[in-house]
Amino acid sequence: MIDGELFDNLEFLSSTIRNSHCKGDKKLLWGGIQLIVSGDFFQLPPINAHNPRNEFAFESSCWEATFDIQMELTHVYRKSDSELIDFLEGIRWGQVDRDNRNFRRFLHGTASINGAIDDNQTETRLFPRTDDVRRVNQEHLRSLGKEVERFNAVDKGSMSWLKQLKYQIAPDELEICEGARVMLNKNTDQAIRLVNGVTGVITGFKAGSLLSSENNVSGVVPIVRFDSGLEVPLEVEKWDIIEGNEVKTWALSQGMTLDRLSTDLTRAFGSGMVYVALSRVTTIQGFRVAEFSPEKIK
């Protein structure tokens, strides 16, 4: 997330470079560059070790002067329960009445209402740290007792672009086996609902294209039966969208719509993390909260 300090610095550089070529004393904001920006600038705060304030981009000194028109999209498409929407909006702003009946029902009651946290392997489990995700994924993979297929990313392109890949969701190495639950990490074919966040199970492997041998010694590709009932092989050019065992970090779950998830909210360590975790699902029946500490909402 771009912080306010970086936003101001970008404006300063743009103005300095572009205005140096202008005649007269009139200096244009951003050097005359017209900006169109979009996104949820309030979902998670920026992380900047050099700026302890960690101000949002819209708190920068040049934000208001930069945009003559600012539009807020208020319609929620992911969920239709108005009570749940209001509850999550309160969490988003850190303004929740902890004595409110709905607060207790939505959080303290979900573990008992919806069942034990580990009794349903079809749930997506969210963790705040990547190390936890890797550990749980490996434990689950070993518990299946199946032969593991290993796929290695073959990345090609300029070095500057390749360096950016380490910040992406797709891993450099993917280990999966028959029975492993997986998740798509980007939209592939919206016509048949192969979209970001849908989940399924590896049902087997089949011989892939000639390119498959670059990624996998066996030259195979995984076959996935999604929860919708659709069963398809994922060819080599689509491997970057698959994530093993359906365990995610909270930050990497941003933008996803999940049918079911479980999480332990006591491990949240940053502002906005509780909101990001809970807002992925469409109904209260869709999430299970193992533990929760009200102090994590801020």
mmCIF file of C-alpha atoms in Angstrom:
data_model
loop_
_atom_site.group_PDB
_atom_site.id
_atom_site.type_symbol
_atom_site.label_atom_id
_atom_site.label_comp_id
_atom_site.label_asym_id
_atom_site.label_seq_id
_atom_site.Cartn_x
_atom_site.Cartn_y
_atom_site.Cartn_z
ATOM 1 C CA MET A 1 0.000 0.000 0.000
ATOM 2 C CA ILE A 2 1.369 3.439 -0.925
ATOM 3 C CA ASP A 3 1.789 5.624 2.162
ATOM 4 C CA GLY A 4 1.292 9.372 2.361
ATOM 5 C CA GLU A 5 5.002 10.142 2.510
ATOM 6 C CA LEU A 6 5.708 8.204 -0.681
ATOM 7 C CA PHE A 7 2.752 9.875 -2.417
ATOM 8 C CA ASP A 8 4.131 13.319 -1.521
ATOM 9 C CA ASN A 9 7.633 12.331 -2.621
ATOM 10 C CA LEU A 10 6.354 11.142 -5.995
ATOM 11 C CA GLU A 11 4.574 14.451 -6.498
ATOM 12 C CA PHE A 12 7.736 16.373 -5.583
ATOM 13 C CA LEU A 13 9.880 14.417 -8.053
ATOM 14 C CA SER A 14 7.319 14.757 -10.842
ATOM 15 C CA SER A 15 6.952 18.487 -10.267
ATOM 16 C CA THR A 16 10.695 19.066 -10.029
ATOM 17 C CA ILE A 17 11.511 17.201 -13.233
ATOM 18 C CA ARG A 18 8.629 18.350 -15.407
ATOM 19 C CA ASN A 19 8.391 21.945 -14.190
ATOM 20 C CA SER A 20 12.089 22.454 -14.914
ATOM 21 C CA HIS A 21 11.146 22.441 -18.597
ATOM 22 C CA CYS A 22 8.313 24.950 -18.177
ATOM 23 C CA LYS A 23 8.658 28.618 -18.969
ATOM 24 C CA GLY A 24 7.564 31.200 -16.440
ATOM 25 C CA ASP A 25 7.030 30.968 -12.709
ATOM 26 C CA LYS A 26 3.869 28.847 -12.744
ATOM 27 C CA LYS A 27 4.535 25.441 -11.230
ATOM 28 C CA LEU A 28 2.033 22.691 -11.922
ATOM 29 C CA LEU A 29 1.099 20.014 -9.400
ATOM 30 C CA TRP A 30 2.680 16.730 -10.466
ATOM 31 C CA GLY A 31 4.306 18.728 -13.250
ATOM 32 C CA GLY A 32 1.024 18.687 -15.123
ATOM 33 C CA ILE A 33 0.583 14.906 -15.016
ATOM 34 C CA GLN A 34 -3.079 13.901 -14.722
ATOM 35 C CA LEU A 35 -3.648 11.081 -12.251
ATOM 36 C CA ILE A 36 -6.427 8.513 -12.105
ATOM 37 C CA VAL A 37 -6.140 6.236 -9.073
ATOM 38 C CA SER A 38 -8.488 3.570 -7.754
ATOM 39 C CA GLY A 39 -8.517 1.037 -4.977
ATOM 40 C CA ASP A 40 -9.370 0.475 -1.334
ATOM 41 C CA PHE A 41 -6.890 2.860 0.268
ATOM 42 C CA PHE A 42 -8.265 2.200 3.742
ATOM 43 C CA GLN A 43 -8.192 -1.601 3.929
ATOM 44 C CA LEU A 44 -4.722 -2.118 5.410
ATOM 45 C CA PRO A 45 -2.339 0.607 6.569
ATOM 46 C CA PRO A 46 0.954 1.016 4.699
ATOM 47 C CA ILE A 47 4.123 -0.431 6.208
ATOM 48 C CA ASN A 48 7.024 2.008 6.210
ATOM 49 C CA ALA A 49 9.883 1.434 8.650
ATOM 50 C CA HIS A 50 11.155 4.978 8.034
ATOM 51 C CA ASN A 51 7.798 6.618 8.744
ATOM 52 C CA PRO A 52 6.418 5.588 12.159
ATOM 53 C CA ARG A 53 3.142 7.427 11.450
ATOM 54 C CA ASN A 54 2.368 5.068 8.547
ATOM 55 C CA GLU A 55 -0.128 7.569 7.176
ATOM 56 C CA PHE A 56 -2.516 6.515 4.434
ATOM 57 C CA ALA A 57 -2.069 7.897 0.925
ATOM 58 C CA PHE A 58 -5.179 10.051 1.302
ATOM 59 C CA GLU A 59 -3.569 11.716 4.333
ATOM 60 C CA SER A 60 -0.720 13.113 2.228
ATOM 61 C CA SER A 61 -0.396 16.884 1.965
ATOM 62 C CA CYS A 62 -1.019 16.914 -1.795
ATOM 63 C CA TRP A 63 -3.940 14.453 -2.003
ATOM 64 C CA GLU A 64 -6.825 16.938 -1.903
ATOM 65 C CA ALA A 65 -5.158 19.302 -4.367
ATOM 66 C CA THR A 66 -4.369 16.424 -6.736
ATOM 67 C CA PHE A 67 -7.928 15.211 -7.248
ATOM 68 C CA ASP A 68 -10.737 17.573 -8.178
ATOM 69 C CA ILE A 69 -13.161 14.652 -8.220
ATOM 70 C CA GLN A 70 -13.205 11.881 -5.611
ATOM 71 C CA MET A 71 -15.832 9.149 -5.743
ATOM 72 C CA GLU A 72 -16.613 6.575 -3.064
ATOM 73 C CA LEU A 73 -18.179 3.289 -4.146
ATOM 74 C CA THR A 74 -20.571 2.258 -1.392
ATOM 75 C CA HIS A 75 -22.454 -0.759 -2.777
ATOM 76 C CA VAL A 76 -21.239 -4.072 -1.313
ATOM 77 C CA TYR A 77 -21.349 -6.890 -3.863
ATOM 78 C CA ARG A 78 -19.710 -9.648 -1.826
ATOM 79 C CA LYS A 79 -22.504 -9.948 0.741
ATOM 80 C CA SER A 80 -26.187 -9.029 1.060
ATOM 81 C CA ASP A 81 -26.764 -9.322 4.835
ATOM 82 C CA SER A 82 -27.106 -5.660 5.873
ATOM 83 C CA GLU A 83 -26.525 -6.518 9.530
ATOM 84 C CA LEU A 84 -23.239 -8.235 8.696
ATOM 85 C CA ILE A 85 -22.216 -5.367 6.402
ATOM 86 C CA ASP A 86 -22.769 -2.824 9.191
ATOM 87 C CA PHE A 87 -20.879 -5.010 11.653
ATOM 88 C CA LEU A 88 -17.859 -5.318 9.349
ATOM 89 C CA GLU A 89 -17.915 -1.601 8.563
ATOM 90 C CA GLY A 90 -17.631 -0.923 12.287
ATOM 91 C CA ILE A 91 -14.625 -3.241 12.499
ATOM 92 C CA ARG A 92 -13.127 -1.505 9.474
ATOM 93 C CA TRP A 93 -13.228 1.855 11.295
ATOM 94 C CA GLY A 94 -12.290 0.376 14.673
ATOM 95 C CA GLN A 95 -15.614 1.578 16.055
ATOM 96 C CA VAL A 96 -17.328 -1.479 17.506
ATOM 97 C CA ASP A 97 -19.409 -1.592 20.666
ATOM 98 C CA ARG A 98 -17.943 -4.634 22.405
ATOM 99 C CA ASP A 99 -21.116 -5.009 24.471
ATOM 100 C CA ASN A 100 -23.260 -5.065 21.344
ATOM 101 C CA ARG A 101 -25.286 -8.249 20.894
ATOM 102 C CA ASN A 102 -24.263 -8.594 17.261
ATOM 103 C CA PHE A 103 -20.599 -8.212 18.158
ATOM 104 C CA ARG A 104 -20.793 -11.188 20.519
ATOM 105 C CA ARG A 105 -22.891 -13.184 18.076
ATOM 106 C CA PHE A 106 -20.681 -12.601 15.051
ATOM 107 C CA LEU A 107 -17.361 -13.236 16.793
ATOM 108 C CA HIS A 108 -17.602 -15.016 20.119
ATOM 109 C CA GLY A 109 -20.373 -17.272 18.882
ATOM 110 C CA THR A 110 -19.072 -18.397 15.522
ATOM 111 C CA ALA A 111 -16.861 -21.208 16.791
ATOM 112 C CA SER A 112 -19.731 -22.821 18.700
ATOM 113 C CA ILE A 113 -22.431 -22.006 16.141
ATOM 114 C CA ASN A 114 -20.529 -23.223 13.108
ATOM 115 C CA GLY A 115 -18.609 -26.088 14.675
ATOM 116 C CA ALA A 116 -15.040 -26.848 15.688
ATOM 117 C CA ILE A 117 -12.271 -25.066 13.867
ATOM 118 C CA ASP A 118 -10.644 -28.155 12.375
ATOM 119 C CA ASP A 119 -13.574 -30.424 11.625
ATOM 120 C CA ASN A 120 -14.081 -29.330 8.023
ATOM 121 C CA GLN A 121 -11.171 -29.591 5.607
ATOM 122 C CA THR A 122 -13.129 -27.734 2.917
ATOM 123 C CA GLU A 123 -12.555 -24.462 4.728
ATOM 124 C CA THR A 124 -9.863 -22.013 3.787
ATOM 125 C CA ARG A 125 -7.692 -21.309 6.807
ATOM 126 C CA LEU A 126 -6.177 -17.852 7.203
ATOM 127 C CA PHE A 127 -3.013 -17.100 9.145
ATOM 128 C CA PRO A 128 -1.267 -13.762 9.713
ATOM 129 C CA ARG A 129 2.222 -15.089 8.935
ATOM 130 C CA THR A 130 3.646 -16.920 5.936
ATOM 131 C CA ASP A 131 5.630 -19.332 8.130
ATOM 132 C CA ASP A 132 2.382 -20.631 9.648
ATOM 133 C CA VAL A 133 0.916 -21.136 6.176
ATOM 134 C CA ARG A 134 3.896 -23.182 4.994
ATOM 135 C CA ARG A 135 3.943 -25.291 8.149
ATOM 136 C CA VAL A 136 0.244 -26.189 7.994
ATOM 137 C CA ASN A 137 0.418 -26.855 4.251
ATOM 138 C CA GLN A 138 3.308 -29.278 4.677
ATOM 139 C CA GLU A 139 1.653 -31.059 7.606
ATOM 140 C CA HIS A 140 -1.555 -31.538 5.642
ATOM 141 C CA LEU A 141 0.283 -32.712 2.539
ATOM 142 C CA ARG A 142 2.176 -35.371 4.511
ATOM 143 C CA SER A 143 -1.024 -36.541 6.211
ATOM 144 C CA LEU A 144 -2.551 -37.489 2.842
ATOM 145 C CA GLY A 145 0.070 -40.199 2.314
ATOM 146 C CA LYS A 146 0.118 -39.779 -1.480
ATOM 147 C CA GLU A 147 3.007 -39.396 -3.900
ATOM 148 C CA VAL A 148 3.910 -35.718 -4.099
ATOM 149 C CA GLU A 149 4.468 -33.999 -7.436
ATOM 150 C CA ARG A 150 6.809 -31.032 -7.388
ATOM 151 C CA PHE A 151 6.464 -28.157 -9.852
ATOM 152 C CA ASN A 152 9.101 -25.465 -10.280
ATOM 153 C CA ALA A 153 8.393 -22.078 -11.800
ATOM 154 C CA VAL A 154 10.220 -21.312 -15.049
ATOM 155 C CA ASP A 155 10.283 -17.533 -15.162
ATOM 156 C CA LYS A 156 11.497 -15.665 -18.219
ATOM 157 C CA GLY A 157 11.882 -11.952 -18.831
ATOM 158 C CA SER A 158 13.990 -8.945 -17.901
ATOM 159 C CA MET A 159 15.700 -9.005 -14.513
ATOM 160 C CA SER A 160 13.714 -5.998 -13.265
ATOM 161 C CA TRP A 161 10.441 -7.842 -13.867
ATOM 162 C CA LEU A 162 11.717 -11.138 -12.487
ATOM 163 C CA LYS A 163 12.603 -9.453 -9.190
ATOM 164 C CA GLN A 164 8.963 -8.430 -8.816
ATOM 165 C CA LEU A 165 7.855 -12.073 -8.812
ATOM 166 C CA LYS A 166 9.031 -12.598 -5.244
ATOM 167 C CA TYR A 167 6.222 -10.289 -4.125
ATOM 168 C CA GLN A 168 3.548 -12.284 -5.977
ATOM 169 C CA ILE A 169 1.265 -14.982 -4.597
ATOM 170 C CA ALA A 170 2.468 -17.837 -6.812
ATOM 171 C CA PRO A 171 5.349 -19.759 -5.169
ATOM 172 C CA ASP A 172 8.647 -20.603 -6.867
ATOM 173 C CA GLU A 173 8.073 -24.249 -5.999
ATOM 174 C CA LEU A 174 4.726 -25.981 -5.606
ATOM 175 C CA GLU A 175 4.204 -29.396 -4.008
ATOM 176 C CA ILE A 176 0.802 -31.050 -4.458
ATOM 177 C CA CYS A 177 -0.631 -34.545 -4.478
ATOM 178 C CA GLU A 178 -3.911 -36.323 -5.055
ATOM 179 C CA GLY A 179 -6.403 -35.239 -2.402
ATOM 180 C CA ALA A 180 -4.759 -31.879 -1.717
ATOM 181 C CA ARG A 181 -7.086 -28.897 -1.574
ATOM 182 C CA VAL A 182 -6.087 -25.978 -3.759
ATOM 183 C CA MET A 183 -7.235 -22.479 -4.635
ATOM 184 C CA LEU A 184 -7.119 -20.380 -7.784
ATOM 185 C CA ASN A 185 -5.280 -17.127 -7.277
ATOM 186 C CA LYS A 186 -6.504 -15.197 -10.306
ATOM 187 C CA ASN A 187 -9.383 -15.087 -12.760
ATOM 188 C CA THR A 188 -8.842 -17.641 -15.531
ATOM 189 C CA ASP A 189 -12.207 -18.246 -17.197
ATOM 190 C CA GLN A 190 -15.096 -16.301 -15.714
ATOM 191 C CA ALA A 191 -17.594 -17.954 -18.063
ATOM 192 C CA ILE A 192 -17.163 -21.255 -16.187
ATOM 193 C CA ARG A 193 -16.451 -19.638 -12.802
ATOM 194 C CA LEU A 194 -12.699 -20.249 -12.770
ATOM 195 C CA VAL A 195 -12.083 -17.097 -10.763
ATOM 196 C CA ASN A 196 -9.851 -15.834 -8.001
ATOM 197 C CA GLY A 197 -10.630 -17.618 -4.724
ATOM 198 C CA VAL A 198 -12.508 -20.714 -5.950
ATOM 199 C CA THR A 199 -11.374 -23.921 -4.305
ATOM 200 C CA GLY A 200 -11.182 -27.580 -5.171
ATOM 201 C CA VAL A 201 -9.344 -30.887 -4.795
ATOM 202 C CA ILE A 202 -6.570 -32.487 -6.838
ATOM 203 C CA THR A 203 -8.126 -35.683 -8.236
ATOM 204 C CA GLY A 204 -5.120 -36.845 -10.232
ATOM 205 C CA PHE A 205 -2.565 -35.943 -12.873
ATOM 206 C CA LYS A 206 -2.358 -36.333 -16.636
ATOM 207 C CA ALA A 207 0.325 -35.985 -19.279
ATOM 208 C CA GLY A 208 0.739 -32.339 -20.154
ATOM 209 C CA SER A 209 2.100 -30.393 -23.095
ATOM 210 C CA LEU A 210 5.762 -30.411 -24.090
ATOM 211 C CA LEU A 211 6.269 -27.341 -21.917
ATOM 212 C CA SER A 212 5.196 -29.307 -18.848
ATOM 213 C CA SER A 213 8.565 -31.058 -18.615
ATOM 214 C CA GLU A 214 10.188 -27.684 -17.894
ATOM 215 C CA ASN A 215 8.212 -27.414 -14.668
ATOM 216 C CA ASN A 216 7.821 -31.034 -13.638
ATOM 217 C CA VAL A 217 10.116 -34.043 -14.124
ATOM 218 C CA SER A 218 7.142 -36.321 -14.828
ATOM 219 C CA GLY A 219 5.744 -33.963 -17.460
ATOM 220 C CA VAL A 220 2.271 -34.050 -15.896
ATOM 221 C CA VAL A 221 -0.319 -31.425 -15.031
ATOM 222 C CA PRO A 222 -2.825 -31.523 -12.142
ATOM 223 C CA ILE A 223 -6.523 -32.259 -12.568
ATOM 224 C CA VAL A 224 -8.716 -30.247 -10.194
ATOM 225 C CA ARG A 225 -12.326 -30.914 -9.216
ATOM 226 C CA PHE A 226 -13.646 -27.585 -8.004
ATOM 227 C CA ASP A 227 -16.334 -27.295 -5.347
ATOM 228 C CA SER A 228 -18.770 -26.246 -8.075
ATOM 229 C CA GLY A 229 -18.435 -29.747 -9.586
ATOM 230 C CA LEU A 230 -16.326 -28.637 -12.558
ATOM 231 C CA GLU A 231 -13.280 -30.868 -13.134
ATOM 232 C CA VAL A 232 -10.492 -29.617 -15.402
ATOM 233 C CA PRO A 233 -6.744 -30.081 -15.924
ATOM 234 C CA LEU A 234 -4.605 -26.991 -15.341
ATOM 235 C CA GLU A 235 -2.033 -26.687 -18.096
ATOM 236 C CA VAL A 236 1.434 -25.247 -17.682
ATOM 237 C CA GLU A 237 0.565 -21.645 -18.478
ATOM 238 C CA LYS A 238 -2.016 -21.723 -15.674
ATOM 239 C CA TRP A 239 0.102 -23.228 -12.920
ATOM 240 C CA ASP A 240 0.841 -19.829 -11.480
ATOM 241 C CA ILE A 241 -2.759 -19.584 -10.267
ATOM 242 C CA ILE A 242 -2.764 -22.648 -8.057
ATOM 243 C CA GLU A 243 -1.975 -22.593 -4.346
ATOM 244 C CA GLY A 244 -1.457 -25.752 -2.341
ATOM 245 C CA ASN A 245 -3.743 -26.876 0.464
ATOM 246 C CA GLU A 246 -5.893 -23.771 0.635
ATOM 247 C CA VAL A 247 -4.100 -22.044 3.496
ATOM 248 C CA LYS A 248 -3.446 -18.318 3.093
ATOM 249 C CA THR A 249 -2.018 -15.312 4.885
ATOM 250 C CA TRP A 250 -4.486 -12.560 5.699
ATOM 251 C CA ALA A 251 -2.695 -10.024 3.484
ATOM 252 C CA LEU A 252 -2.664 -12.345 0.461
ATOM 253 C CA SER A 253 -6.379 -13.042 0.864
ATOM 254 C CA GLN A 254 -7.203 -9.427 -0.058
ATOM 255 C CA GLY A 255 -9.548 -9.261 -3.029
ATOM 256 C CA MET A 256 -10.710 -12.863 -2.655
ATOM 257 C CA THR A 257 -14.258 -14.033 -2.052
ATOM 258 C CA LEU A 258 -14.317 -17.225 0.014
ATOM 259 C CA ASP A 259 -17.246 -19.502 0.774
ATOM 260 C CA ARG A 260 -15.821 -20.709 4.082
ATOM 261 C CA LEU A 261 -12.829 -19.767 6.182
ATOM 262 C CA SER A 262 -11.486 -20.333 9.663
ATOM 263 C CA THR A 263 -8.993 -18.194 11.544
ATOM 264 C CA ASP A 264 -7.568 -17.367 14.951
ATOM 265 C CA LEU A 265 -7.958 -13.608 15.379
ATOM 266 C CA THR A 266 -5.767 -13.414 18.487
ATOM 267 C CA ARG A 267 -2.720 -13.498 16.201
ATOM 268 C CA ALA A 268 -3.571 -10.312 14.318
ATOM 269 C CA PHE A 269 -0.642 -7.898 14.614
ATOM 270 C CA GLY A 270 -1.680 -4.907 12.513
ATOM 271 C CA SER A 271 -4.532 -2.463 12.083
ATOM 272 C CA GLY A 272 -7.166 -3.652 9.634
ATOM 273 C CA MET A 273 -6.183 -7.324 9.705
ATOM 274 C CA VAL A 274 -9.350 -8.462 11.484
ATOM 275 C CA TYR A 275 -11.471 -6.688 8.876
ATOM 276 C CA VAL A 276 -9.525 -8.195 5.960
ATOM 277 C CA ALA A 277 -9.921 -11.695 7.385
ATOM 278 C CA LEU A 278 -13.644 -11.536 8.171
ATOM 279 C CA SER A 279 -14.736 -9.603 5.091
ATOM 280 C CA ARG A 280 -13.641 -12.361 2.693
ATOM 281 C CA VAL A 281 -16.822 -14.383 3.255
ATOM 282 C CA THR A 282 -20.390 -13.643 2.200
ATOM 283 C CA THR A 283 -22.339 -14.848 5.265
ATOM 284 C CA ILE A 284 -21.828 -15.319 8.986
ATOM 285 C CA GLN A 285 -22.158 -19.063 8.408
ATOM 286 C CA GLY A 286 -19.081 -18.825 6.201
ATOM 287 C CA PHE A 287 -16.504 -18.074 8.888
ATOM 288 C CA ARG A 288 -15.339 -19.689 12.093
ATOM 289 C CA VAL A 289 -13.377 -17.775 14.683
ATOM 290 C CA ALA A 290 -11.382 -20.014 17.005
ATOM 291 C CA GLU A 291 -10.266 -17.260 19.363
ATOM 292 C CA PHE A 292 -10.695 -13.511 19.455
ATOM 293 C CA SER A 293 -9.313 -10.568 21.409
ATOM 294 C CA PRO A 294 -11.271 -7.264 21.169
ATOM 295 C CA GLU A 295 -7.986 -5.343 21.408
ATOM 296 C CA LYS A 296 -7.132 -6.532 17.879
ATOM 297 C CA ILE A 297 -9.753 -4.189 16.411
ATOM 298 C CA LYS A 298 -8.070 -0.839 15.890
#
